[in-house]
PDB file of N, CA, C and O and ligand atoms in Angstrom:
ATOM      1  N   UNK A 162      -4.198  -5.940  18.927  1.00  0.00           N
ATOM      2  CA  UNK A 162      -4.041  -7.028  17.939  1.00  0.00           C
ATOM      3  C   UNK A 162      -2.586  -7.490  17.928  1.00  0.00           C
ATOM      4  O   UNK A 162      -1.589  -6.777  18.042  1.00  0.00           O
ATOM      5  N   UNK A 163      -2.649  -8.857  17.763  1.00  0.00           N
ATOM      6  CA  UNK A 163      -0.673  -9.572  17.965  1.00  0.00           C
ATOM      7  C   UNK A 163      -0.599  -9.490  16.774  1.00  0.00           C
ATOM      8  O   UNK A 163      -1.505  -9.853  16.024  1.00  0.00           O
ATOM      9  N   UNK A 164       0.801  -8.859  16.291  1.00  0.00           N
ATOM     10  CA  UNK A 164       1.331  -9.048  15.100  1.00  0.00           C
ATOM     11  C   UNK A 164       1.544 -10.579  15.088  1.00  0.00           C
ATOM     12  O   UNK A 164       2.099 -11.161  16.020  1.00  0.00           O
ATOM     13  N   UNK A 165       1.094 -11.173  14.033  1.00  0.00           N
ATOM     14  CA  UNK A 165       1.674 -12.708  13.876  1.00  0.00           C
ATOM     15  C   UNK A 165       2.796 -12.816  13.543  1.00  0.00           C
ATOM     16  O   UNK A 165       3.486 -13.727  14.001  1.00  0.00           O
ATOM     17  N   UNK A 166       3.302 -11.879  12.620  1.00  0.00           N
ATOM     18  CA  UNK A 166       5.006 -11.830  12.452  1.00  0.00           C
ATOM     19  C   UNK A 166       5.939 -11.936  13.052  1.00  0.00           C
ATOM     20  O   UNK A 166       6.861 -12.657  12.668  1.00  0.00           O
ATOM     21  N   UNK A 167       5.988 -11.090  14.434  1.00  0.00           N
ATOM     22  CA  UNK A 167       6.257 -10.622  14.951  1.00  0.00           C
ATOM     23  C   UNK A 167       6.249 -11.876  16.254  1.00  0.00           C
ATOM     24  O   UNK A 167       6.976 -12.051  17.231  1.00  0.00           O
ATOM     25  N   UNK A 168       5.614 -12.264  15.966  1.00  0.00           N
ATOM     26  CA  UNK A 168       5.347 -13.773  17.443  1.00  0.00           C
ATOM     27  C   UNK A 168       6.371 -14.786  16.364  1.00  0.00           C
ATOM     28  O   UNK A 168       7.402 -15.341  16.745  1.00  0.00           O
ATOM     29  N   UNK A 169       6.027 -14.832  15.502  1.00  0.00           N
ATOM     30  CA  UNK A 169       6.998 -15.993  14.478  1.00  0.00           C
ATOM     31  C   UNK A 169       8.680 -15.588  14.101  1.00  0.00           C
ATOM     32  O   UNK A 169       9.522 -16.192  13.436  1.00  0.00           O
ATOM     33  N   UNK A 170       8.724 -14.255  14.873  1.00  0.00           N
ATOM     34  CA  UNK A 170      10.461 -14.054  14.671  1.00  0.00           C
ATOM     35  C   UNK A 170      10.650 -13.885  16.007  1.00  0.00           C
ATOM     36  O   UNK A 170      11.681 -13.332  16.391  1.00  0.00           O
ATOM     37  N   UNK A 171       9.556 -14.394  17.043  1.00  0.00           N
ATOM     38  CA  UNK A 171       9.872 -13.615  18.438  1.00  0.00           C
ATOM     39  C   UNK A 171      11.190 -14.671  18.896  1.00  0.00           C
ATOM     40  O   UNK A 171      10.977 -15.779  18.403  1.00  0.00           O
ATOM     41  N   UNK A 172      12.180 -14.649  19.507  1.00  0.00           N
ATOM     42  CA  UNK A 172      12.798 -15.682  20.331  1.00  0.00           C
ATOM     43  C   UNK A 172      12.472 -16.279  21.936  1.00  0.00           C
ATOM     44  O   UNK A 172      11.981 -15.731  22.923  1.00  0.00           O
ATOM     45  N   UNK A 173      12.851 -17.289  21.757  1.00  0.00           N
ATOM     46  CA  UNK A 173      12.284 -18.057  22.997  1.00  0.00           C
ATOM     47  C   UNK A 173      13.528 -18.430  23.768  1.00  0.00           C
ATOM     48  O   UNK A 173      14.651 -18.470  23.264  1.00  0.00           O
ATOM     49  N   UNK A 174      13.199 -18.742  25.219  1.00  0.00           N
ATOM     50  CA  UNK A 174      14.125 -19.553  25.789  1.00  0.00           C
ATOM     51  C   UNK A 174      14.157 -20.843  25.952  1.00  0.00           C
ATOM     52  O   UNK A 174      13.204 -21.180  26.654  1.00  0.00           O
ATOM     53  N   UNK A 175      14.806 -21.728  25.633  1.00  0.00           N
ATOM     54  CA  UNK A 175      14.139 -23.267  25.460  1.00  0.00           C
ATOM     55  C   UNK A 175      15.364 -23.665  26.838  1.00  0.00           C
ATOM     56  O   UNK A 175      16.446 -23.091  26.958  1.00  0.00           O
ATOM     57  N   UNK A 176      14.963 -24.517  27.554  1.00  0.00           N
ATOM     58  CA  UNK A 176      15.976 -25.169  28.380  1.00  0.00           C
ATOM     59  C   UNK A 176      15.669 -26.414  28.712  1.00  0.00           C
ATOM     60  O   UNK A 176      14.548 -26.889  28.896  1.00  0.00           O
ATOM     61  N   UNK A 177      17.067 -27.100  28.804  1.00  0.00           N
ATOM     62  CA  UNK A 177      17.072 -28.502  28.528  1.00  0.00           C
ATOM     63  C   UNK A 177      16.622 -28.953  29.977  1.00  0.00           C
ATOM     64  O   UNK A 177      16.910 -28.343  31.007  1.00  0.00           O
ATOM     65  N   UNK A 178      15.925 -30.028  29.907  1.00  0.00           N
ATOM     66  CA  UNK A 178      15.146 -30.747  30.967  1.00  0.00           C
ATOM     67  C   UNK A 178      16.249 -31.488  31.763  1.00  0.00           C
ATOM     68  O   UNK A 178      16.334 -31.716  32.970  1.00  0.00           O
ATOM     69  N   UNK A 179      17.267 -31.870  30.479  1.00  0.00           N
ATOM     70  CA  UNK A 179      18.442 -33.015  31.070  1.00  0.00           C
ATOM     71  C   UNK A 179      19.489 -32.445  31.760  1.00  0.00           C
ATOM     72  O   UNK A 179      20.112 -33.157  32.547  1.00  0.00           O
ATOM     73  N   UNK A 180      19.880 -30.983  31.570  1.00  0.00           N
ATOM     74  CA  UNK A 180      21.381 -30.712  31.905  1.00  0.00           C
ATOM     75  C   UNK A 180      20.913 -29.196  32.470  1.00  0.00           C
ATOM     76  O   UNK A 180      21.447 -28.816  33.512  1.00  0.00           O
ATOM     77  N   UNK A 181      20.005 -28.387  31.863  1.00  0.00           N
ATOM     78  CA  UNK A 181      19.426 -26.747  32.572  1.00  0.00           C
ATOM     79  C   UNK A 181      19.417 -25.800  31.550  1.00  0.00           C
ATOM     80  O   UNK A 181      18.747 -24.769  31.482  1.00  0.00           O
ATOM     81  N   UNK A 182      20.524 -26.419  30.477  1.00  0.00           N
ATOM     82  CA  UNK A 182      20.924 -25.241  29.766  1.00  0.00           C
ATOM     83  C   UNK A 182      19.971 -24.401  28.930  1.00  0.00           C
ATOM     84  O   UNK A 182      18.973 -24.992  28.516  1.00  0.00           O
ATOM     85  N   UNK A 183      20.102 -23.257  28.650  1.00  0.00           N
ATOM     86  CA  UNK A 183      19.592 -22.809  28.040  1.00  0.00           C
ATOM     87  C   UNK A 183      20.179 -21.802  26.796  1.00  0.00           C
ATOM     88  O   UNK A 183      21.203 -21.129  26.679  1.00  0.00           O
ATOM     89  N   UNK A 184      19.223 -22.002  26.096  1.00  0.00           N
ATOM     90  CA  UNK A 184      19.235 -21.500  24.835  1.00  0.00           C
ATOM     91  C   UNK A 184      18.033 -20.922  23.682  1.00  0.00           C
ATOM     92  O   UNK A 184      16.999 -21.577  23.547  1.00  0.00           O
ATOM     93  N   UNK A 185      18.236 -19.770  22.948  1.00  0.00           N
ATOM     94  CA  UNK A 185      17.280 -19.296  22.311  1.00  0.00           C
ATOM     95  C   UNK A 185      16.812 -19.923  21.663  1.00  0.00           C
ATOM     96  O   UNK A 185      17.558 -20.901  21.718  1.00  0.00           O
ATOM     97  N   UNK A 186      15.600 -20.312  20.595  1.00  0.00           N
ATOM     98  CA  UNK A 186      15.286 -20.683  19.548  1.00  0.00           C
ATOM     99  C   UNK A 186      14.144 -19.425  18.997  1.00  0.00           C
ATOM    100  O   UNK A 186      13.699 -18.622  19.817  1.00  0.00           O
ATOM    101  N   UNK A 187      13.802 -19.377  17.749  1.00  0.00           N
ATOM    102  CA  UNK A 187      12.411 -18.890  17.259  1.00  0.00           C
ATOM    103  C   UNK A 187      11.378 -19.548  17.217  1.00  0.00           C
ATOM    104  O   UNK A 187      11.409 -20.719  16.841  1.00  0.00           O
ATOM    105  N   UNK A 188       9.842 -18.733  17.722  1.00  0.00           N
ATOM    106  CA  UNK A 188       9.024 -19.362  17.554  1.00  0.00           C
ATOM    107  C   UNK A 188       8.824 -19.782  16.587  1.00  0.00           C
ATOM    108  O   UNK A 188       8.528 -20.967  16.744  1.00  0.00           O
ATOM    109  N   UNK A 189       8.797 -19.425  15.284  1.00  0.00           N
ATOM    110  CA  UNK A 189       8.144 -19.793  14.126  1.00  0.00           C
ATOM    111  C   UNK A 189       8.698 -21.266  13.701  1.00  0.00           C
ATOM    112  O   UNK A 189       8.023 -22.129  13.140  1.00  0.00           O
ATOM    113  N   UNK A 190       9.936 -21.365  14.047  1.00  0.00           N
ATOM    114  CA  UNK A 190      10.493 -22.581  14.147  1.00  0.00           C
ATOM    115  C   UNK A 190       9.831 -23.483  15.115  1.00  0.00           C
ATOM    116  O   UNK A 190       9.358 -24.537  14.690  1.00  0.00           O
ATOM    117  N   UNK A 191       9.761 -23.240  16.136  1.00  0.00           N
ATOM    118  CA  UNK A 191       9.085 -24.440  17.036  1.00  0.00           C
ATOM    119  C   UNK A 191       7.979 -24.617  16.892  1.00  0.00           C
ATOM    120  O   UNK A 191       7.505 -25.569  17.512  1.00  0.00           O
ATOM    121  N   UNK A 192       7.219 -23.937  16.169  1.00  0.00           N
ATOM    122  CA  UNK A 192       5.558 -23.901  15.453  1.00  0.00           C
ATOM    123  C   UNK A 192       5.645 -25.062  14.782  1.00  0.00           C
ATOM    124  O   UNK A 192       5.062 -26.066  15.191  1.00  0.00           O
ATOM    125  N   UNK A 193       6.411 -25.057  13.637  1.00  0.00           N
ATOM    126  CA  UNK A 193       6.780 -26.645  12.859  1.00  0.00           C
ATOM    127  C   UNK A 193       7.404 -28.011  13.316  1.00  0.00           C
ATOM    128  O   UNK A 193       7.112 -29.169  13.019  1.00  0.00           O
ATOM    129  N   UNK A 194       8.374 -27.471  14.149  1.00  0.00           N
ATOM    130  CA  UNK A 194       9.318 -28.701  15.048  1.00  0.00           C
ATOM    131  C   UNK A 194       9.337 -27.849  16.340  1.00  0.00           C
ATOM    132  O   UNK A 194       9.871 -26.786  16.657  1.00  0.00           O
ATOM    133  N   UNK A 195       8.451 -28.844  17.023  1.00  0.00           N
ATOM    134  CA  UNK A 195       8.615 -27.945  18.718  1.00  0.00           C
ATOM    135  C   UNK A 195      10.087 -29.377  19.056  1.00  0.00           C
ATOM    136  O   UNK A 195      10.178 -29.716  20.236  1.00  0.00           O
ATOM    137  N   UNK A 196      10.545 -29.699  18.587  1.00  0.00           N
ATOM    138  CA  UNK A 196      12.102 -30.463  19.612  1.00  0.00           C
ATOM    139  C   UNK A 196      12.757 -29.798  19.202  1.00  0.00           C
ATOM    140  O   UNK A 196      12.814 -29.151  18.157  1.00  0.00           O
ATOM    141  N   UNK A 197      13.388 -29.927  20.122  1.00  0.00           N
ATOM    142  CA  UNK A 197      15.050 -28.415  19.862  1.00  0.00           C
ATOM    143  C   UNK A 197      15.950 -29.746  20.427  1.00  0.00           C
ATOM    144  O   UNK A 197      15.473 -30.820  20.795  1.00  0.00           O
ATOM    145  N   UNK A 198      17.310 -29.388  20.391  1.00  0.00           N
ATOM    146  CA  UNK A 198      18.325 -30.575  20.421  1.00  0.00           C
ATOM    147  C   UNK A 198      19.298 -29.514  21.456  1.00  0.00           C
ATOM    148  O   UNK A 198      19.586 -28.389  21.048  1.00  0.00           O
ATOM    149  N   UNK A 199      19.714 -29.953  22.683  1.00  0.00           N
ATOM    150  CA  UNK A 199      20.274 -29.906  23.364  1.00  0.00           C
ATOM    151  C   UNK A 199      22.121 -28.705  22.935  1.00  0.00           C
ATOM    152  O   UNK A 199      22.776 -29.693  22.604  1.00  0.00           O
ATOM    153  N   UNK A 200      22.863 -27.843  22.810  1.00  0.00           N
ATOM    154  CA  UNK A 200      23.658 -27.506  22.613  1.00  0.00           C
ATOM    155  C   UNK A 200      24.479 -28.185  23.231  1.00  0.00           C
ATOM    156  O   UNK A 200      25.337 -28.820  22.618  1.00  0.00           O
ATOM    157  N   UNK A 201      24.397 -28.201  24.551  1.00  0.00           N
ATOM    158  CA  UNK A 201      25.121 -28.890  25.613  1.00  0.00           C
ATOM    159  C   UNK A 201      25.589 -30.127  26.006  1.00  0.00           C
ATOM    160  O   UNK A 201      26.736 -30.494  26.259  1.00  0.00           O
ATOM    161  N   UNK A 202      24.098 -30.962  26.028  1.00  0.00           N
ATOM    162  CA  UNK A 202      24.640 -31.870  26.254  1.00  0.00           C
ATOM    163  C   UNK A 202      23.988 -33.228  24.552  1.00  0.00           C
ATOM    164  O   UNK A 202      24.088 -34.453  24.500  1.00  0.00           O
ATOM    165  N   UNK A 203      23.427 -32.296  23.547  1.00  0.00           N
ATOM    166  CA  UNK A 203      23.054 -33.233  22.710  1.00  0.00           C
ATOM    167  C   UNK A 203      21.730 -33.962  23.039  1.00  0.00           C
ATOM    168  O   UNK A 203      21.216 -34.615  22.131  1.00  0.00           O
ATOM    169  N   UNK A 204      21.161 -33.918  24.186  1.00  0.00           N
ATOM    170  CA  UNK A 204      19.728 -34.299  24.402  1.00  0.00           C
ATOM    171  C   UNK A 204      18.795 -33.503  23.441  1.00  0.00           C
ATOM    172  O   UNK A 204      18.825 -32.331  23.065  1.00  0.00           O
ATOM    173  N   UNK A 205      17.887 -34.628  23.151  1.00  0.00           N
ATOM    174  CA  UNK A 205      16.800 -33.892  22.145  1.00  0.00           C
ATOM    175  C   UNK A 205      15.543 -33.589  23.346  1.00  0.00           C
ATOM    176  O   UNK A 205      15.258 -34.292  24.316  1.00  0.00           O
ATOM    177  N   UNK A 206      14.976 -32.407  22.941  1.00  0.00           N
ATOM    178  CA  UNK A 206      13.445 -32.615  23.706  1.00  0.00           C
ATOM    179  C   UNK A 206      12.271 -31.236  23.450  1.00  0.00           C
ATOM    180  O   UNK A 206      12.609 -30.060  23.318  1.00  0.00           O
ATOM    181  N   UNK A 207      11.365 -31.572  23.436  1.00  0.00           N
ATOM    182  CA  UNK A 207      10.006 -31.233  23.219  1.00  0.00           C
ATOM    183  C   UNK A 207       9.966 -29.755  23.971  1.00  0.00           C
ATOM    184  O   UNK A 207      10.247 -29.679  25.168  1.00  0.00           O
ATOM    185  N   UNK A 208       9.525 -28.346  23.037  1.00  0.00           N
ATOM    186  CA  UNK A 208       9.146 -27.652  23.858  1.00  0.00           C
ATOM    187  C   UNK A 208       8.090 -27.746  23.405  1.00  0.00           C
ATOM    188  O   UNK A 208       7.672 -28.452  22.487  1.00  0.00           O
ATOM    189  N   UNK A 209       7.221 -26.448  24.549  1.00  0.00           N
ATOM    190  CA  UNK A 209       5.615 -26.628  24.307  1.00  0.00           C
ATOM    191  C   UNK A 209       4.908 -24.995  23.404  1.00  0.00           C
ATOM    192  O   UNK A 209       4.618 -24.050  24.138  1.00  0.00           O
ATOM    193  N   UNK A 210       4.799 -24.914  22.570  1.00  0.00           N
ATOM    194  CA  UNK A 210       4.440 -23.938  21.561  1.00  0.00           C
ATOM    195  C   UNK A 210       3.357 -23.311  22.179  1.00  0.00           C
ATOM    196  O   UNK A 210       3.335 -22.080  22.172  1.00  0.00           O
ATOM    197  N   UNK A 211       2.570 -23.854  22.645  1.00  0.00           N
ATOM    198  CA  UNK A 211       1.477 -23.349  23.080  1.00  0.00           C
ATOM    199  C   UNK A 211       1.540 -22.131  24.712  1.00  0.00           C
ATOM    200  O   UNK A 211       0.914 -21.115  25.014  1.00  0.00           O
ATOM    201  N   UNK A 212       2.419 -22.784  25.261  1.00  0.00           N
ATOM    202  CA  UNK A 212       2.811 -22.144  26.571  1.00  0.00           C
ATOM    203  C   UNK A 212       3.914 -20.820  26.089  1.00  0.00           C
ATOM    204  O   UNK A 212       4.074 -19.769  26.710  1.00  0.00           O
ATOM    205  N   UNK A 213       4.620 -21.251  24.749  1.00  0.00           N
ATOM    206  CA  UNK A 213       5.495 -20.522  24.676  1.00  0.00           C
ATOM    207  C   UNK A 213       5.087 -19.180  24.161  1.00  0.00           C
ATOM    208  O   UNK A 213       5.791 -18.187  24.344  1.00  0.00           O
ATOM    209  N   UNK A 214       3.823 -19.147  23.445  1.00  0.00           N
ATOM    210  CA  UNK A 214       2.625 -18.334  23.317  1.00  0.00           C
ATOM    211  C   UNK A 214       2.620 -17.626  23.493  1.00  0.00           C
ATOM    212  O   UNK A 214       2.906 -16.582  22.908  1.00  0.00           O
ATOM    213  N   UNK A 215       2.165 -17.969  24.723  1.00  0.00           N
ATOM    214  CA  UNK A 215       1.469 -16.853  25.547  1.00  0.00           C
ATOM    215  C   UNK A 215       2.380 -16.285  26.478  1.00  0.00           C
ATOM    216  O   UNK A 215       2.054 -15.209  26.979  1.00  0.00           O
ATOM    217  N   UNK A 216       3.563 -16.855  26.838  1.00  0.00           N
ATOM    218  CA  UNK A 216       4.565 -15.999  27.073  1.00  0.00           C
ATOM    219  C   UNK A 216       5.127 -14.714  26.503  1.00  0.00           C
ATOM    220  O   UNK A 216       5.571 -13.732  27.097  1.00  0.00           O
ATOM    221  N   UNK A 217       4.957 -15.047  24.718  1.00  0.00           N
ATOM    222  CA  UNK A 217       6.211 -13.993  24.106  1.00  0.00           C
ATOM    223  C   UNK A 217       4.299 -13.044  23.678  1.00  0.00           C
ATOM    224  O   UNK A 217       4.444 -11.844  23.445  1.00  0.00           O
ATOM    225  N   UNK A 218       2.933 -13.507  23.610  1.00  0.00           N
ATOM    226  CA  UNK A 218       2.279 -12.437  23.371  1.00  0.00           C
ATOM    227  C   UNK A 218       1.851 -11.464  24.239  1.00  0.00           C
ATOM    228  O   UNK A 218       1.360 -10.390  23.892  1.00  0.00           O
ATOM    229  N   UNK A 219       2.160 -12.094  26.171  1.00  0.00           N
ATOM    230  CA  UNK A 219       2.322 -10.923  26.750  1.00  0.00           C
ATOM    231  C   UNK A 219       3.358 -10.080  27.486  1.00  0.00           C
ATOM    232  O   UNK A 219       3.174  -9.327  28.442  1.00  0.00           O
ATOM    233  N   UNK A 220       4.777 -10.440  26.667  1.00  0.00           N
ATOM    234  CA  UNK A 220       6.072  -9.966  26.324  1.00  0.00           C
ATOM    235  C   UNK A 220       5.855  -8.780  25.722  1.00  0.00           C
ATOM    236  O   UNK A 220       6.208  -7.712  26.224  1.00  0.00           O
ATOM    237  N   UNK A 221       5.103  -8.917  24.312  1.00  0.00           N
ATOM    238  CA  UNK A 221       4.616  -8.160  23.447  1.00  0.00           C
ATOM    239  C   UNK A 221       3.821  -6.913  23.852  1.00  0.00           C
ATOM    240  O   UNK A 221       4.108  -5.743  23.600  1.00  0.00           O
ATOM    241  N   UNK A 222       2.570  -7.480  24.654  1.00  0.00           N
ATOM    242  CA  UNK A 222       1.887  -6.139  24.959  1.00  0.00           C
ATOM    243  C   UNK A 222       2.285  -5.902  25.925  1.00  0.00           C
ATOM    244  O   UNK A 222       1.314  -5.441  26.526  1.00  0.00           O
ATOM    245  N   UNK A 223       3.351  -5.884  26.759  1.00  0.00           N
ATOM    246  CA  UNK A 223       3.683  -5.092  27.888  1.00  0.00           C
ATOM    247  C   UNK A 223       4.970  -4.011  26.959  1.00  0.00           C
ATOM    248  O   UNK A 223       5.310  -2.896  27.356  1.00  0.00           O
ATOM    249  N   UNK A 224       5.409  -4.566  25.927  1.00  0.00           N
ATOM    250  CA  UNK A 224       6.478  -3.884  25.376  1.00  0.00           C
ATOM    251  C   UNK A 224       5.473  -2.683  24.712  1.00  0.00           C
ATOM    252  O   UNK A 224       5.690  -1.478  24.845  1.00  0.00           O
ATOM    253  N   UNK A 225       4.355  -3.257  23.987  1.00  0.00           N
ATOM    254  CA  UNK A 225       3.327  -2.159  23.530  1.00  0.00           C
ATOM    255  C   UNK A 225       2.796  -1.080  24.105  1.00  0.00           C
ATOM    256  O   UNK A 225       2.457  -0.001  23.618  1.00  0.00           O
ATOM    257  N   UNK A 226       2.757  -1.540  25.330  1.00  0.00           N
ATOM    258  CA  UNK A 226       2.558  -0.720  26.714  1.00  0.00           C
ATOM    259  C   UNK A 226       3.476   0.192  26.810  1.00  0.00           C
ATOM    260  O   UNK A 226       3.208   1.393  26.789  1.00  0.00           O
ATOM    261  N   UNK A 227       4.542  -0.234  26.916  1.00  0.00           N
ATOM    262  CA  UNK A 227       5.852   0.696  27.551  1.00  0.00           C
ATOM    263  C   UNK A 227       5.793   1.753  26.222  1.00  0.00           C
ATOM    264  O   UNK A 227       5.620   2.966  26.336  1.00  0.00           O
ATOM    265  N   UNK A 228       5.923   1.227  25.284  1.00  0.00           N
ATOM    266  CA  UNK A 228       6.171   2.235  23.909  1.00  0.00           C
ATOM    267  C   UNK A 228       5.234   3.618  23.997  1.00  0.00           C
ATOM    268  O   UNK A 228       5.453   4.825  23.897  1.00  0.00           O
ATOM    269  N   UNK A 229       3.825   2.597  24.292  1.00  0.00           N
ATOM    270  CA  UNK A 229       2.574   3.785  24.151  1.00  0.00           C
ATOM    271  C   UNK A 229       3.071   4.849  25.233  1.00  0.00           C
ATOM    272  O   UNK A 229       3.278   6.022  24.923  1.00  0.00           O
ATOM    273  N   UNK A 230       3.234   4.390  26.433  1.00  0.00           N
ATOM    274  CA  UNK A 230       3.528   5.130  27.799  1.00  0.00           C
ATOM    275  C   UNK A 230       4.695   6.629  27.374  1.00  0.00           C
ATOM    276  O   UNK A 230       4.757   7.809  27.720  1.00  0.00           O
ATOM    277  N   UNK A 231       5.465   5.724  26.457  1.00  0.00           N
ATOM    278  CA  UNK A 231       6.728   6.830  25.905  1.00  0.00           C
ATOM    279  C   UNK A 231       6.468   7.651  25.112  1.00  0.00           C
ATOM    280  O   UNK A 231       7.132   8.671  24.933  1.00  0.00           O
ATOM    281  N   UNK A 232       5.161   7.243  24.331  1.00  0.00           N
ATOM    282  CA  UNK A 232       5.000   8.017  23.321  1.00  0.00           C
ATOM    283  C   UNK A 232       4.226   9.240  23.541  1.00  0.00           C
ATOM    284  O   UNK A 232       4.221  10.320  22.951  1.00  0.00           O
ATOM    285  N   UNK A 233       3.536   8.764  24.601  1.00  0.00           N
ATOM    286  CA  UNK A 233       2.848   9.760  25.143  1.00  0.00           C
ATOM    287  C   UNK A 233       3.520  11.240  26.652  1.00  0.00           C
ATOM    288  O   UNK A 233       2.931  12.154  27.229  1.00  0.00           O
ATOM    289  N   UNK A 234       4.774  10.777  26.698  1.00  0.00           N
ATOM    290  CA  UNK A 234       5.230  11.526  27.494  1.00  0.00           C
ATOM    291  C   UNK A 234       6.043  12.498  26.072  1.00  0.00           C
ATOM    292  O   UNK A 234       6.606  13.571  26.286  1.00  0.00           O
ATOM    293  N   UNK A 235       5.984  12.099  25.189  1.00  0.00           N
ATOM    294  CA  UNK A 235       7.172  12.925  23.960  1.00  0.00           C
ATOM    295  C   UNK A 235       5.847  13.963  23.705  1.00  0.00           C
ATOM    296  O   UNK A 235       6.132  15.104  23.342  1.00  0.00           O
ATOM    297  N   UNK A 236       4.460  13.631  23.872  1.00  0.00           N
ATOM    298  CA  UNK A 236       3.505  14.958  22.972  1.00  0.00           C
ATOM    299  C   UNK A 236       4.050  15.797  23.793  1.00  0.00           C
ATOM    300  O   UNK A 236       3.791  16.998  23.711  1.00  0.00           O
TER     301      UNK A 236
HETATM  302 ZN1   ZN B 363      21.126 -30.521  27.874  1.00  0.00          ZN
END
């Protein structure tokens, strides 16, 4: 099960289409306003929430993975 919390404080990498740069944002933020505004060069532009998803939920269960894997070498 995805913590929903946990996806809504996850951070993302957003990078600008216009210049490369990149930079973090939170999902929970781009849930409401997926445009993020450029650091760099001040370009505004659209990320995609939906793609960004499913990125950070199987971020998540591979991190869930690794934990379980650890937890089980400590019994
Ligand atoms: Zn830029």
């Amino acid at each position: 099960m995805l913590d929903k919390k946990a996806l809504d404080r996850a951070e993302v990498a957003a990078q600008c289409p216009h210049c490369g740069h990149q930079q973090s944002a939170v999902f929970g933020q781009l849930k409401r306003d997926p445009r993020v505004t450029c650091l760099a060069c001040g370009d505004a532009y659209d990320t995609e929430p939906d793609k960004l998803e499913q990125q950070i939920a199987q971020a998540l269960r591979s991190a869930q993975q690794r934990l379980n894997r650890q937890m089980k070498r400590f019994k």
